[in-house]
Amino acid sequence: MNKNLRGLRLAAAPAAIAVAMLVGAAAPASAWARDGYLEPEEMGLYYLVNRGGCVFDYNNNEETLTDNQFNGPAGCDGRTKGVNDNTESYWNRDNVGWYVYTDWKYGGIKGSIPSGYTGNASANYKNKISSSSWYW
Ligand SMILES: [Ca+2]
Ligand SMILES: [Ca+2]
């Protein structure tokens, strides 16, 4: 998938919502970013080590994480807490790579998380990630 196709995918989401409403179907329980459930084509930042606690799932650049909070999974540790400077592990379920940064607006120390990679944040990143952007 090239960058243009990715843009199309993101732009297509509202259309999918409209179709679901037209047919009266319940919104899918999965495949939506920021819903607290990490699905394929999403990048996830976890509140605790070893993919523990809540997860912040996203699939578009986050210039800052100060306006994001943990929403799920249901009953998870860390729910409603802020994501900024508050993540200890990650799992990239997206088909692209993701950079994480220790400052907002893609500043500070930059780390790369290849597609499919999961792990615990090293000392440089643990509870310090503040923005994130995807890459090929
Ligand atoms: Ca999701
Ligand atoms: Ca954000």
PDB file of C-alpha atoms and ligand atoms in Angstrom:
ATOM      1  CA  MET A   1       0.000   0.000   0.000  1.00  0.00           C
ATOM      2  CA  ASN A   2       1.437   3.348  -0.918  1.00  0.00           C
ATOM      3  CA  LYS A   3       0.899   6.588   0.892  1.00  0.00           C
ATOM      4  CA  ASN A   4      -1.961   7.651  -1.368  1.00  0.00           C
ATOM      5  CA  LEU A   5      -3.831   4.403  -0.846  1.00  0.00           C
ATOM      6  CA  ARG A   6      -3.436   4.767   2.883  1.00  0.00           C
ATOM      7  CA  GLY A   7      -4.999   8.197   2.674  1.00  0.00           C
ATOM      8  CA  LEU A   8      -7.914   6.703   0.768  1.00  0.00           C
ATOM      9  CA  ARG A   9      -8.358   4.028   3.400  1.00  0.00           C
ATOM     10  CA  LEU A  10      -8.585   6.610   6.157  1.00  0.00           C
ATOM     11  CA  ALA A  11     -10.926   8.791   4.125  1.00  0.00           C
ATOM     12  CA  ALA A  12     -13.184   5.816   3.475  1.00  0.00           C
ATOM     13  CA  ALA A  13     -14.043   5.214   7.131  1.00  0.00           C
ATOM     14  CA  PRO A  14     -16.967   7.679   7.342  1.00  0.00           C
ATOM     15  CA  ALA A  15     -18.540   6.040   4.273  1.00  0.00           C
ATOM     16  CA  ALA A  16     -18.393   2.693   6.020  1.00  0.00           C
ATOM     17  CA  ILE A  17     -20.163   4.167   9.028  1.00  0.00           C
ATOM     18  CA  ALA A  18     -22.901   5.566   6.790  1.00  0.00           C
ATOM     19  CA  VAL A  19     -23.471   2.166   5.189  1.00  0.00           C
ATOM     20  CA  ALA A  20     -23.751   0.498   8.584  1.00  0.00           C
ATOM     21  CA  MET A  21     -26.393   3.011   9.642  1.00  0.00           C
ATOM     22  CA  LEU A  22     -28.372   2.582   6.427  1.00  0.00           C
ATOM     23  CA  VAL A  23     -28.729  -1.153   6.856  1.00  0.00           C
ATOM     24  CA  GLY A  24     -29.481  -0.781  10.530  1.00  0.00           C
ATOM     25  CA  ALA A  25     -26.544  -2.902  11.544  1.00  0.00           C
ATOM     26  CA  ALA A  26     -24.801  -2.404  14.832  1.00  0.00           C
ATOM     27  CA  ALA A  27     -21.467  -0.694  14.511  1.00  0.00           C
ATOM     28  CA  PRO A  28     -18.710  -3.276  14.339  1.00  0.00           C
ATOM     29  CA  ALA A  29     -17.113  -3.958  17.676  1.00  0.00           C
ATOM     30  CA  SER A  30     -13.725  -3.973  16.021  1.00  0.00           C
ATOM     31  CA  ALA A  31     -11.578  -2.204  13.465  1.00  0.00           C
ATOM     32  CA  TRP A  32     -12.022   1.293  14.830  1.00  0.00           C
ATOM     33  CA  ALA A  33      -9.065   3.283  16.002  1.00  0.00           C
ATOM     34  CA  ARG A  34      -8.984   4.680  19.544  1.00  0.00           C
ATOM     35  CA  ASP A  35     -11.666   2.285  20.796  1.00  0.00           C
ATOM     36  CA  GLY A  36      -9.359   0.462  23.208  1.00  0.00           C
ATOM     37  CA  TYR A  37      -9.191  -2.738  21.146  1.00  0.00           C
ATOM     38  CA  LEU A  38      -6.030  -3.297  19.133  1.00  0.00           C
ATOM     39  CA  GLU A  39      -6.901  -4.772  15.759  1.00  0.00           C
ATOM     40  CA  PRO A  40      -5.043  -5.441  12.521  1.00  0.00           C
ATOM     41  CA  GLU A  41      -3.939  -2.220  10.782  1.00  0.00           C
ATOM     42  CA  GLU A  42      -3.633  -0.465  14.115  1.00  0.00           C
ATOM     43  CA  MET A  43      -0.668   0.538  16.232  1.00  0.00           C
ATOM     44  CA  GLY A  44      -1.008   0.062  19.975  1.00  0.00           C
ATOM     45  CA  LEU A  45       0.608   1.686  23.000  1.00  0.00           C
ATOM     46  CA  TYR A  46       0.010  -0.093  26.309  1.00  0.00           C
ATOM     47  CA  TYR A  47      -0.300   1.387  29.759  1.00  0.00           C
ATOM     48  CA  LEU A  48       1.791  -1.388  31.343  1.00  0.00           C
ATOM     49  CA  VAL A  49       4.660  -3.710  30.387  1.00  0.00           C
ATOM     50  CA  ASN A  50       4.070  -6.957  28.499  1.00  0.00           C
ATOM     51  CA  ARG A  51       1.002  -5.517  26.745  1.00  0.00           C
ATOM     52  CA  GLY A  52      -0.667  -5.090  30.108  1.00  0.00           C
ATOM     53  CA  GLY A  53      -3.461  -2.769  31.103  1.00  0.00           C
ATOM     54  CA  CYS A  54      -5.265  -0.552  28.639  1.00  0.00           C
ATOM     55  CA  VAL A  55      -4.155   0.020  25.075  1.00  0.00           C
ATOM     56  CA  PHE A  56      -4.303   3.156  22.961  1.00  0.00           C
ATOM     57  CA  ASP A  57      -4.984   1.929  19.413  1.00  0.00           C
ATOM     58  CA  TYR A  58      -4.496   4.312  16.501  1.00  0.00           C
ATOM     59  CA  ASN A  59      -3.792   4.343  12.793  1.00  0.00           C
ATOM     60  CA  ASN A  60      -3.040   7.935  11.951  1.00  0.00           C
ATOM     61  CA  ASN A  61      -0.222  10.226  12.982  1.00  0.00           C
ATOM     62  CA  GLU A  62      -0.443  11.581  16.508  1.00  0.00           C
ATOM     63  CA  GLU A  63       1.306  14.932  16.714  1.00  0.00           C
ATOM     64  CA  THR A  64       0.671  14.896  20.424  1.00  0.00           C
ATOM     65  CA  LEU A  65      -0.671  12.281  22.815  1.00  0.00           C
ATOM     66  CA  THR A  66      -1.716  14.859  25.391  1.00  0.00           C
ATOM     67  CA  ASP A  67      -5.241  14.855  23.947  1.00  0.00           C
ATOM     68  CA  ASN A  68      -5.628  11.064  24.077  1.00  0.00           C
ATOM     69  CA  GLN A  69      -6.709   8.747  26.860  1.00  0.00           C
ATOM     70  CA  PHE A  70      -6.986   4.999  27.404  1.00  0.00           C
ATOM     71  CA  ASN A  71     -10.497   3.722  26.668  1.00  0.00           C
ATOM     72  CA  GLY A  72     -10.226  -0.043  26.797  1.00  0.00           C
ATOM     73  CA  PRO A  73     -10.442  -2.977  26.731  1.00  0.00           C
ATOM     74  CA  ALA A  74     -13.323  -2.955  29.200  1.00  0.00           C
ATOM     75  CA  GLY A  75     -12.187  -2.997  32.816  1.00  0.00           C
ATOM     76  CA  CYS A  76      -8.523  -2.504  31.948  1.00  0.00           C
ATOM     77  CA  ASP A  77      -5.980  -0.997  34.285  1.00  0.00           C
ATOM     78  CA  GLY A  78      -5.364   2.647  33.353  1.00  0.00           C
ATOM     79  CA  ARG A  79      -8.748   3.370  31.850  1.00  0.00           C
ATOM     80  CA  THR A  80      -9.419   7.139  31.381  1.00  0.00           C
ATOM     81  CA  LYS A  81      -5.790   7.977  32.102  1.00  0.00           C
ATOM     82  CA  GLY A  82      -3.822  10.091  29.647  1.00  0.00           C
ATOM     83  CA  VAL A  83      -1.626   8.394  27.064  1.00  0.00           C
ATOM     84  CA  ASN A  84       1.150  10.984  26.976  1.00  0.00           C
ATOM     85  CA  ASP A  85       4.298   9.901  28.873  1.00  0.00           C
ATOM     86  CA  ASN A  86       2.299   6.940  30.137  1.00  0.00           C
ATOM     87  CA  THR A  87       3.047   3.856  28.014  1.00  0.00           C
ATOM     88  CA  GLU A  88       5.345   0.950  28.796  1.00  0.00           C
ATOM     89  CA  SER A  89       4.930  -1.517  25.907  1.00  0.00           C
ATOM     90  CA  TYR A  90       3.654  -1.633  22.364  1.00  0.00           C
ATOM     91  CA  TRP A  91       2.431  -3.846  19.579  1.00  0.00           C
ATOM     92  CA  ASN A  92       2.433  -2.740  15.960  1.00  0.00           C
ATOM     93  CA  ARG A  93      -0.378  -4.653  14.255  1.00  0.00           C
ATOM     94  CA  ASP A  94      -0.304  -2.277  11.302  1.00  0.00           C
ATOM     95  CA  ASN A  95       1.161  -3.128   7.918  1.00  0.00           C
ATOM     96  CA  VAL A  96       3.443  -0.100   8.076  1.00  0.00           C
ATOM     97  CA  GLY A  97       6.114   0.878  10.567  1.00  0.00           C
ATOM     98  CA  TRP A  98       5.588   3.412  13.302  1.00  0.00           C
ATOM     99  CA  TYR A  99       7.973   5.922  14.836  1.00  0.00           C
ATOM    100  CA  VAL A 100       7.531   6.959  18.431  1.00  0.00           C
ATOM    101  CA  TYR A 101       9.031  10.149  19.856  1.00  0.00           C
ATOM    102  CA  THR A 102       9.710  11.347  23.371  1.00  0.00           C
ATOM    103  CA  ASP A 103       8.480  14.888  22.634  1.00  0.00           C
ATOM    104  CA  TRP A 104       5.396  16.207  20.886  1.00  0.00           C
ATOM    105  CA  LYS A 105       5.453  17.207  17.201  1.00  0.00           C
ATOM    106  CA  TYR A 106       7.828  14.326  16.463  1.00  0.00           C
ATOM    107  CA  GLY A 107      10.657  15.726  18.573  1.00  0.00           C
ATOM    108  CA  GLY A 108      13.068  14.297  21.105  1.00  0.00           C
ATOM    109  CA  ILE A 109      14.358  10.749  20.841  1.00  0.00           C
ATOM    110  CA  LYS A 110      12.926   8.834  17.878  1.00  0.00           C
ATOM    111  CA  GLY A 111      12.426   5.079  17.890  1.00  0.00           C
ATOM    112  CA  SER A 112      11.128   2.848  15.108  1.00  0.00           C
ATOM    113  CA  ILE A 113       8.706  -0.031  15.584  1.00  0.00           C
ATOM    114  CA  PRO A 114       8.497  -2.258  12.478  1.00  0.00           C
ATOM    115  CA  SER A 115       5.247  -3.833  11.353  1.00  0.00           C
ATOM    116  CA  GLY A 116       4.367  -6.799  13.564  1.00  0.00           C
ATOM    117  CA  TYR A 117       6.785  -5.901  16.330  1.00  0.00           C
ATOM    118  CA  THR A 118       5.861  -6.053  19.988  1.00  0.00           C
ATOM    119  CA  GLY A 119       7.968  -5.342  23.041  1.00  0.00           C
ATOM    120  CA  ASN A 120       8.529  -3.359  26.183  1.00  0.00           C
ATOM    121  CA  ALA A 121       9.721   0.210  26.012  1.00  0.00           C
ATOM    122  CA  SER A 122      13.380   0.616  26.872  1.00  0.00           C
ATOM    123  CA  ALA A 123      14.461   3.132  29.502  1.00  0.00           C
ATOM    124  CA  ASN A 124      14.633   5.927  26.919  1.00  0.00           C
ATOM    125  CA  TYR A 125      10.976   5.501  26.021  1.00  0.00           C
ATOM    126  CA  LYS A 126       9.242   4.027  29.050  1.00  0.00           C
ATOM    127  CA  ASN A 127       6.526   6.473  30.119  1.00  0.00           C
ATOM    128  CA  LYS A 128       8.038   9.091  27.808  1.00  0.00           C
ATOM    129  CA  ILE A 129       6.357   8.623  24.415  1.00  0.00           C
ATOM    130  CA  SER A 130       4.603  11.836  23.359  1.00  0.00           C
ATOM    131  CA  SER A 131       3.986  11.598  19.589  1.00  0.00           C
ATOM    132  CA  SER A 132       3.997   9.013  16.804  1.00  0.00           C
ATOM    133  CA  SER A 133       4.049   8.851  13.009  1.00  0.00           C
ATOM    134  CA  TRP A 134       3.968   6.019  10.488  1.00  0.00           C
ATOM    135  CA  TYR A 135       6.579   5.182   7.840  1.00  0.00           C
ATOM    136  CA  TRP A 136       7.326   2.745   5.062  1.00  0.00           C
TER     137      TRP A 136
HETATM  138 CA    CA B   1      -9.343  -0.566  17.510  1.00  0.00          CA
HETATM  139 CA    CA B   2      -3.323  12.991  19.683  1.00  0.00          CA
END
